[in-house]
Amino acid sequence: MSCSERNIAEESGCGRPFFVRNSVEGASQNGSITGSSEFSVDERVLVDPKQLFIGSKIGEGAHGKVYQGRYGDRIVAIKVLNNGNTSDERAAIESRFAREVTMMSKVKHENLVKFIGACKDPLMVIVTELLPGMSLRKYLLSVRPKQLDLHVALNYALDIARAMDCLHANGIIHRDLKPDNLLLTANHKSVKLADFGLAREETVTEMMTAETGTYRWMAPELYSTVTLRQGEKKHYNNRVDVYSFGIVLWELLTNRMPFEGMSNLQAAYAAAFKQERPTIPEDISPDLAFVIQSCWVEDPNLRPSFSQIVRMLNAFLFTLPPPEPSLPELDSNETAVTSNGTITEYSARARGKFAFLRQLFAAKKSRNSQ
């Protein structure tokens, strides 16, 4: 173990243990851990804190910090939750932690960051796989103003949509879908969704105190009504994630910041009270523009499901010539490539799918307006 690491459970050879050294994150100055650890977490998901070593910080959010570390001989990401300053804050954080652990251990998908385990004493810690790539936010900034290759952008979008479809199938609403919570694999070939522990039953106040910047991706129905009485629940459904996905898809295709020139609160006000959305450039295909606009329509019930989004994006991909330099082998009985490089039969099939989906949404909108 290097001297930059600290074991969270016991004294290491490099100095004081982590929980004493970082008293602000959950321990008192004398090294004791404040609050109770009697909240409910499935014992089967708990890891041995003696095997867990914390290294350098790699991220920080509203509810905790993320470190690179080791669990045994495995390099991992370690999320250490803040402890809170009062017994009420501690109880709320413990409840959030238990829900996050339950959700992360419940779902598995190739485009979700892999959950490894958790420990609740001496600190509330969540251990996941460590992706050596960067966040989608940092990646987009690194290539800006250059746009992503269309195949790359759409494959990222499909990764995100499939991950979200998995969450929704398991009754989980993410509520904070944005490029900061999307992590690239080492080869930058795919994207994985992280940090989906915020549960839907949290109060509006808790939602509104999320990290700054979140507002640009948040569905307007989360904050578009008059401030609710303290403790009153806000009613919404999983289509809030579909709205956020529409903003992310726009960003993947344009590599621009949503609501450019606005502060976070100005962006929220424009979306919720003036029904403004980012401008879709003219060079974006009408079919892709349709996907984006259907995701961020004002009425949540008119937004498509993620399974529908996956079908629409796949249908559009079929209309594109294959990416260079590799060309897939085509079955001459099924497809034919024309002189201008379009795949005729796939294009016709995809256009038919989009026509059907447009009719579906038009009929749904007509029923809702009656």
Short mmCIF file of C-alpha atoms in Angstrom, two decimals:
data_model
loop_
_atom_site.label_atom_id
_atom_site.label_comp_id
_atom_site.label_asym_id
_atom_site.label_seq_id
_atom_site.Cartn_x
_atom_site.Cartn_y
_atom_site.Cartn_z
CA MET A 1 0.00 0.00 0.00
CA SER A 2 1.29 3.43 -0.92
CA CYS A 3 1.41 6.18 1.66
CA SER A 4 -1.17 8.11 -0.34
CA GLU A 5 -3.77 5.51 0.58
CA ARG A 6 -5.69 5.12 3.82
CA ASN A 7 -7.54 2.10 5.13
CA ILE A 8 -11.00 3.13 6.28
CA ALA A 9 -11.18 0.58 9.09
CA GLU A 10 -7.91 0.61 10.92
CA GLU A 11 -4.54 2.26 11.47
CA SER A 12 -2.21 2.01 8.47
CA GLY A 13 1.54 2.30 8.30
CA CYS A 14 1.25 5.74 6.77
CA GLY A 15 -0.41 7.58 9.64
CA ARG A 16 -3.87 7.92 11.07
CA PRO A 17 -6.76 5.95 9.59
CA PHE A 18 -8.97 7.65 7.01
CA PHE A 19 -11.97 8.19 9.25
CA VAL A 20 -9.88 10.08 11.84
CA ARG A 21 -8.01 12.12 9.25
CA ASN A 22 -11.24 13.24 7.57
CA SER A 23 -13.44 14.14 10.52
CA VAL A 24 -15.64 16.43 8.43
CA GLU A 25 -16.77 13.43 6.38
CA GLY A 26 -18.22 11.43 9.21
CA ALA A 27 -16.05 11.24 12.30
CA SER A 28 -15.57 13.41 15.33
CA GLN A 29 -12.21 14.88 16.20
CA ASN A 30 -11.50 12.04 18.63
CA GLY A 31 -11.99 9.47 15.89
CA SER A 32 -15.45 8.24 16.87
CA ILE A 33 -18.15 7.90 14.22
CA THR A 34 -21.20 10.03 14.86
CA GLY A 35 -24.73 8.72 14.36
CA SER A 36 -26.15 5.23 14.30
CA SER A 37 -25.28 2.46 11.86
CA GLU A 38 -28.45 0.50 12.56
CA PHE A 39 -30.16 1.41 9.26
CA SER A 40 -31.13 -1.41 6.95
CA VAL A 41 -28.67 -2.61 4.31
CA ASP A 42 -28.66 -6.16 2.97
CA GLU A 43 -25.74 -7.92 4.65
CA ARG A 44 -24.98 -9.78 1.42
CA VAL A 45 -23.80 -6.60 -0.32
CA LEU A 46 -21.46 -5.44 2.45
CA VAL A 47 -17.69 -5.48 1.83
CA ASP A 48 -14.91 -5.89 4.37
CA PRO A 49 -13.71 -2.36 5.31
CA LYS A 50 -10.32 -3.81 6.29
CA GLN A 51 -9.76 -4.63 2.61
CA LEU A 52 -10.76 -1.16 1.44
CA PHE A 53 -8.11 1.51 0.86
CA ILE A 54 -8.82 5.05 -0.26
CA GLY A 55 -6.44 7.01 -2.50
CA SER A 56 -6.78 10.30 -4.36
CA LYS A 57 -10.06 12.16 -4.83
CA ILE A 58 -11.42 12.00 -8.37
CA GLY A 59 -14.81 13.69 -7.96
CA GLU A 60 -17.19 15.46 -5.62
CA GLY A 61 -20.95 15.87 -5.56
CA ALA A 62 -23.72 17.24 -3.39
CA HIS A 63 -23.86 14.17 -1.17
CA GLY A 64 -20.27 12.95 -1.01
CA LYS A 65 -16.84 12.56 -2.54
CA VAL A 66 -15.51 9.93 -4.94
CA TYR A 67 -12.01 8.49 -4.60
CA GLN A 68 -9.85 6.10 -6.53
CA GLY A 69 -8.94 3.20 -4.29
CA ARG A 70 -8.43 -0.51 -3.84
CA TYR A 71 -10.62 -3.31 -2.61
CA GLY A 72 -8.24 -6.17 -2.00
CA ASP A 73 -6.17 -6.31 -5.19
CA ARG A 74 -8.79 -4.62 -7.34
CA ILE A 75 -8.71 -0.95 -8.38
CA VAL A 76 -12.13 0.58 -7.66
CA ALA A 77 -14.06 3.83 -7.30
CA ILE A 78 -15.11 4.59 -3.72
CA LYS A 79 -17.96 6.98 -2.99
CA VAL A 80 -17.87 8.29 0.59
CA LEU A 81 -21.14 9.90 1.66
CA ASN A 82 -21.23 12.98 3.82
CA ASN A 83 -22.44 12.33 7.35
CA GLY A 84 -24.51 15.42 8.07
CA ASN A 85 -24.23 17.86 10.94
CA THR A 86 -27.42 17.01 12.83
CA SER A 87 -29.26 13.84 13.78
CA ASP A 88 -32.00 14.67 11.26
CA GLU A 89 -29.47 15.16 8.45
CA ARG A 90 -27.75 11.93 9.46
CA ALA A 91 -31.03 10.01 9.35
CA ALA A 92 -31.89 11.43 5.92
CA ILE A 93 -28.45 10.54 4.54
CA GLU A 94 -28.62 7.04 5.99
CA SER A 95 -31.98 6.52 4.32
CA ARG A 96 -30.63 7.83 0.99
CA PHE A 97 -27.58 5.59 1.31
CA ALA A 98 -29.70 2.49 1.99
CA ARG A 99 -31.90 3.24 -1.03
CA GLU A 100 -28.92 3.84 -3.29
CA VAL A 101 -27.26 0.59 -2.26
CA THR A 102 -30.52 -1.30 -2.76
CA MET A 103 -31.01 0.17 -6.23
CA MET A 104 -27.43 -0.34 -7.40
CA SER A 105 -27.40 -3.95 -6.21
CA LYS A 106 -30.77 -4.57 -7.86
CA VAL A 107 -29.92 -3.80 -11.48
CA LYS A 108 -27.17 -5.07 -13.77
CA HIS A 109 -26.54 -3.91 -17.33
CA GLU A 110 -23.48 -3.52 -19.53
CA ASN A 111 -24.10 0.23 -19.71
CA LEU A 112 -24.50 0.71 -15.95
CA VAL A 113 -21.42 1.16 -13.78
CA LYS A 114 -20.91 -2.16 -12.00
CA PHE A 115 -21.76 -2.20 -8.29
CA ILE A 116 -19.22 -4.08 -6.16
CA GLY A 117 -20.44 -3.52 -2.62
CA ALA A 118 -20.90 -1.13 0.28
CA CYS A 119 -20.04 -0.66 3.92
CA LYS A 120 -21.87 1.40 6.51
CA ASP A 121 -19.33 1.47 9.32
CA PRO A 122 -17.11 3.37 10.07
CA LEU A 123 -18.30 5.39 7.04
CA MET A 124 -21.09 5.05 4.52
CA VAL A 125 -19.24 3.90 1.41
CA ILE A 126 -20.32 2.62 -2.00
CA VAL A 127 -17.77 0.70 -4.07
CA THR A 128 -18.07 0.42 -7.87
CA GLU A 129 -15.88 -0.44 -10.82
CA LEU A 130 -13.44 2.31 -11.77
CA LEU A 131 -13.68 3.41 -15.38
CA PRO A 132 -10.30 4.71 -16.59
CA GLY A 133 -11.98 6.93 -19.17
CA MET A 134 -13.36 10.38 -18.42
CA SER A 135 -16.89 11.68 -18.01
CA LEU A 136 -18.85 12.49 -21.13
CA ARG A 137 -18.84 16.13 -20.00
CA LYS A 138 -15.03 16.28 -19.93
CA TYR A 139 -14.76 14.40 -23.21
CA LEU A 140 -17.10 16.79 -25.02
CA LEU A 141 -15.18 19.75 -23.64
CA SER A 142 -11.89 18.20 -24.76
CA VAL A 143 -12.97 18.06 -28.43
CA ARG A 144 -15.15 21.22 -28.53
CA PRO A 145 -15.92 22.99 -30.86
CA LYS A 146 -15.48 19.89 -33.02
CA GLN A 147 -18.58 17.72 -33.19
CA LEU A 148 -18.60 13.99 -32.57
CA ASP A 149 -18.78 11.62 -35.51
CA LEU A 150 -22.47 10.89 -36.04
CA HIS A 151 -22.01 7.13 -35.57
CA VAL A 152 -20.14 7.75 -32.30
CA ALA A 153 -22.78 10.18 -31.02
CA LEU A 154 -25.63 7.79 -31.84
CA ASN A 155 -23.87 4.79 -30.31
CA TYR A 156 -23.32 6.78 -27.11
CA ALA A 157 -26.99 7.76 -27.17
CA LEU A 158 -28.01 4.13 -27.60
CA ASP A 159 -25.81 3.10 -24.66
CA ILE A 160 -27.52 5.71 -22.49
CA ALA A 161 -31.03 4.82 -23.69
CA ARG A 162 -30.48 1.10 -23.03
CA ALA A 163 -29.17 1.81 -19.53
CA MET A 164 -32.16 4.03 -18.80
CA ASP A 165 -34.56 1.44 -20.21
CA CYS A 166 -33.08 -1.06 -17.73
CA LEU A 167 -33.55 1.34 -14.81
CA HIS A 168 -37.15 2.11 -15.77
CA ALA A 169 -37.91 -1.58 -16.18
CA ASN A 170 -36.82 -1.97 -12.55
CA GLY A 171 -38.93 0.93 -11.33
CA ILE A 172 -36.03 3.37 -10.88
CA ILE A 173 -36.16 7.02 -11.92
CA HIS A 174 -32.68 8.53 -12.27
CA ARG A 175 -33.68 12.22 -12.07
CA ASP A 176 -30.14 13.47 -12.68
CA LEU A 177 -29.28 12.27 -16.17
CA LYS A 178 -26.55 14.55 -17.54
CA PRO A 179 -23.07 14.19 -19.12
CA ASP A 180 -21.34 14.48 -15.74
CA ASN A 181 -22.96 11.18 -14.70
CA LEU A 182 -22.02 9.36 -17.90
CA LEU A 183 -18.58 7.73 -17.92
CA LEU A 184 -16.58 6.59 -20.94
CA THR A 185 -14.81 3.27 -21.09
CA ALA A 186 -11.03 3.25 -21.55
CA ASN A 187 -11.24 2.91 -25.35
CA HIS A 188 -13.98 5.58 -25.58
CA LYS A 189 -16.14 3.08 -27.46
CA SER A 190 -19.06 3.06 -25.04
CA VAL A 191 -20.68 4.93 -22.18
CA LYS A 192 -21.85 3.77 -18.76
CA LEU A 193 -24.37 5.46 -16.52
CA ALA A 194 -23.30 6.21 -12.95
CA ASP A 195 -24.70 7.78 -9.79
CA PHE A 196 -28.33 6.69 -10.01
CA GLY A 197 -28.99 6.51 -6.30
CA LEU A 198 -31.41 9.43 -5.88
CA ALA A 199 -34.79 7.91 -5.15
CA ARG A 200 -38.02 9.28 -6.57
CA GLU A 201 -39.71 9.76 -3.21
CA GLU A 202 -37.35 12.53 -2.14
CA THR A 203 -38.92 15.97 -1.55
CA VAL A 204 -38.82 18.85 -4.01
CA THR A 205 -36.49 20.67 -1.63
CA GLU A 206 -33.97 17.86 -1.87
CA MET A 207 -34.22 17.88 -5.64
CA MET A 208 -33.71 21.61 -5.85
CA THR A 209 -30.52 21.44 -3.79
CA ALA A 210 -28.81 19.09 -6.24
CA GLU A 211 -25.54 20.06 -7.87
CA THR A 212 -25.53 23.31 -9.81
CA GLY A 213 -25.81 22.68 -13.51
CA THR A 214 -28.41 19.98 -13.08
CA TYR A 215 -31.18 22.46 -13.92
CA ARG A 216 -30.15 22.54 -17.57
CA TRP A 217 -31.15 18.88 -17.91
CA MET A 218 -34.06 18.70 -15.47
CA ALA A 219 -37.61 18.23 -16.75
CA PRO A 220 -39.68 21.38 -16.20
CA GLU A 221 -42.42 19.52 -14.31
CA LEU A 222 -39.95 18.95 -11.46
CA TYR A 223 -39.94 22.64 -10.57
CA SER A 224 -42.46 24.44 -12.78
CA THR A 225 -45.28 24.83 -10.23
CA VAL A 226 -45.67 27.18 -7.30
CA THR A 227 -43.41 26.17 -4.41
CA LEU A 228 -45.06 23.31 -2.58
CA ARG A 229 -45.81 23.36 1.11
CA GLN A 230 -43.00 21.90 3.19
CA GLY A 231 -43.12 18.13 3.09
CA GLU A 232 -45.65 17.93 0.23
CA LYS A 233 -44.78 15.42 -2.49
CA LYS A 234 -44.31 16.39 -6.13
CA HIS A 235 -46.08 14.06 -8.56
CA TYR A 236 -44.19 13.07 -11.71
CA ASN A 237 -43.28 9.90 -13.57
CA ASN A 238 -40.24 8.36 -15.23
CA ARG A 239 -40.65 10.57 -18.30
CA VAL A 240 -38.60 13.20 -16.46
CA ASP A 241 -35.60 11.08 -17.49
CA VAL A 242 -36.76 11.11 -21.11
CA TYR A 243 -36.71 14.92 -21.09
CA SER A 244 -33.14 14.88 -19.75
CA PHE A 245 -32.16 12.37 -22.41
CA GLY A 246 -33.48 14.73 -25.10
CA ILE A 247 -31.15 17.45 -23.83
CA VAL A 248 -28.21 15.00 -23.70
CA LEU A 249 -28.94 13.79 -27.25
CA TRP A 250 -29.01 17.41 -28.48
CA GLU A 251 -25.65 17.94 -26.76
CA LEU A 252 -24.15 14.79 -28.31
CA LEU A 253 -25.15 15.98 -31.79
CA THR A 254 -24.12 19.63 -31.39
CA ASN A 255 -21.35 19.50 -28.75
CA ARG A 256 -22.67 22.73 -27.30
CA MET A 257 -23.83 23.67 -23.81
CA PRO A 258 -27.62 23.61 -23.45
CA PHE A 259 -29.11 27.09 -22.96
CA GLU A 260 -25.85 28.82 -23.84
CA GLY A 261 -25.40 32.26 -22.30
CA MET A 262 -27.85 31.57 -19.48
CA SER A 263 -27.19 30.91 -15.83
CA ASN A 264 -28.52 27.66 -14.39
CA LEU A 265 -31.57 29.36 -12.89
CA GLN A 266 -32.22 31.32 -16.09
CA ALA A 267 -32.14 28.05 -18.04
CA ALA A 268 -34.59 26.48 -15.60
CA TYR A 269 -36.94 29.47 -15.85
CA ALA A 270 -36.77 29.50 -19.65
CA ALA A 271 -37.59 25.79 -19.91
CA ALA A 272 -40.31 25.70 -17.27
CA PHE A 273 -42.14 29.00 -17.68
CA LYS A 274 -41.39 30.06 -21.26
CA GLN A 275 -41.30 26.53 -22.78
CA GLU A 276 -37.94 27.32 -24.39
CA ARG A 277 -35.67 24.54 -25.63
CA PRO A 278 -32.18 24.56 -27.18
CA THR A 279 -32.24 25.45 -30.88
CA ILE A 280 -31.88 22.46 -33.18
CA PRO A 281 -29.40 23.25 -36.00
CA GLU A 282 -30.68 22.94 -39.56
CA ASP A 283 -27.99 20.38 -40.45
CA ILE A 284 -29.46 17.82 -38.00
CA SER A 285 -31.57 15.22 -39.78
CA PRO A 286 -35.34 15.77 -39.46
CA ASP A 287 -35.64 12.22 -38.10
CA LEU A 288 -33.17 12.95 -35.29
CA ALA A 289 -34.81 16.32 -34.68
CA PHE A 290 -38.09 14.43 -34.26
CA VAL A 291 -36.52 12.14 -31.64
CA ILE A 292 -35.13 15.10 -29.69
CA GLN A 293 -38.35 17.11 -29.84
CA SER A 294 -40.51 14.15 -28.85
CA CYS A 295 -38.30 13.66 -25.76
CA TRP A 296 -38.64 17.21 -24.48
CA VAL A 297 -42.27 18.01 -25.26
CA GLU A 298 -44.06 19.81 -22.43
CA ASP A 299 -46.60 17.05 -21.75
CA PRO A 300 -44.70 14.15 -20.12
CA ASN A 301 -47.31 11.65 -21.34
CA LEU A 302 -46.43 12.45 -24.95
CA ARG A 303 -42.76 11.61 -24.50
CA PRO A 304 -41.62 8.21 -25.81
CA SER A 305 -40.40 5.39 -23.60
CA PHE A 306 -36.74 4.44 -23.73
CA SER A 307 -37.58 1.22 -25.54
CA GLN A 308 -39.21 3.37 -28.25
CA ILE A 309 -36.18 5.67 -28.28
CA VAL A 310 -33.86 2.69 -28.80
CA ARG A 311 -35.98 1.56 -31.76
CA MET A 312 -36.00 5.05 -33.30
CA LEU A 313 -32.24 5.50 -32.96
CA ASN A 314 -31.55 2.05 -34.39
CA ALA A 315 -33.91 2.78 -37.28
CA PHE A 316 -32.00 5.98 -38.04
CA LEU A 317 -28.64 4.20 -37.84
CA PHE A 318 -29.86 1.81 -40.54
CA THR A 319 -30.24 4.78 -42.89
CA LEU A 320 -26.58 5.76 -42.58
CA PRO A 321 -23.73 4.41 -44.69
CA PRO A 322 -21.40 2.29 -42.56
CA PRO A 323 -18.59 4.17 -40.83
CA GLU A 324 -15.15 4.26 -42.39
CA PRO A 325 -12.78 2.47 -42.69
CA SER A 326 -14.48 -0.83 -41.86
CA LEU A 327 -17.38 -1.85 -44.10
CA PRO A 328 -19.67 -4.65 -42.90
CA GLU A 329 -20.54 -7.42 -45.32
CA LEU A 330 -24.02 -6.94 -46.75
CA ASP A 331 -26.41 -9.67 -47.81
CA SER A 332 -27.31 -8.89 -51.42
CA ASN A 333 -30.74 -10.48 -50.90
CA GLU A 334 -31.54 -8.10 -48.06
CA THR A 335 -29.76 -4.81 -48.70
CA ALA A 336 -28.28 -2.91 -51.60
CA VAL A 337 -25.91 0.06 -51.50
CA THR A 338 -26.66 2.73 -54.08
CA SER A 339 -24.08 4.85 -55.87
CA ASN A 340 -24.44 7.68 -53.35
CA GLY A 341 -23.77 5.34 -50.42
CA THR A 342 -27.26 4.98 -48.93
CA ILE A 343 -28.67 1.62 -47.91
CA THR A 344 -31.94 1.53 -49.81
CA GLU A 345 -33.94 -1.20 -48.13
CA TYR A 346 -32.87 -0.31 -44.61
CA SER A 347 -33.67 3.34 -45.40
CA ALA A 348 -37.17 2.49 -46.58
CA ARG A 349 -37.73 0.28 -43.55
CA ALA A 350 -36.48 2.99 -41.20
CA ARG A 351 -38.64 5.64 -42.83
CA GLY A 352 -41.61 3.35 -42.34
CA LYS A 353 -40.79 3.00 -38.64
CA PHE A 354 -40.55 6.74 -38.20
CA ALA A 355 -43.84 7.25 -40.04
CA PHE A 356 -45.52 4.73 -37.75
CA LEU A 357 -44.10 6.36 -34.62
CA ARG A 358 -45.15 9.82 -35.80
CA GLN A 359 -48.69 8.50 -36.30
CA LEU A 360 -48.57 6.95 -32.84
CA PHE A 361 -47.52 10.20 -31.15
CA ALA A 362 -50.04 12.22 -33.21
CA ALA A 363 -52.86 9.89 -32.14
CA LYS A 364 -51.71 10.05 -28.52
CA LYS A 365 -51.60 13.85 -28.64
CA SER A 366 -55.06 13.98 -30.19
CA ARG A 367 -56.52 11.76 -27.46
CA ASN A 368 -54.94 13.91 -24.73
CA SER A 369 -56.33 17.11 -26.23
CA GLN A 370 -59.90 15.81 -26.31
#
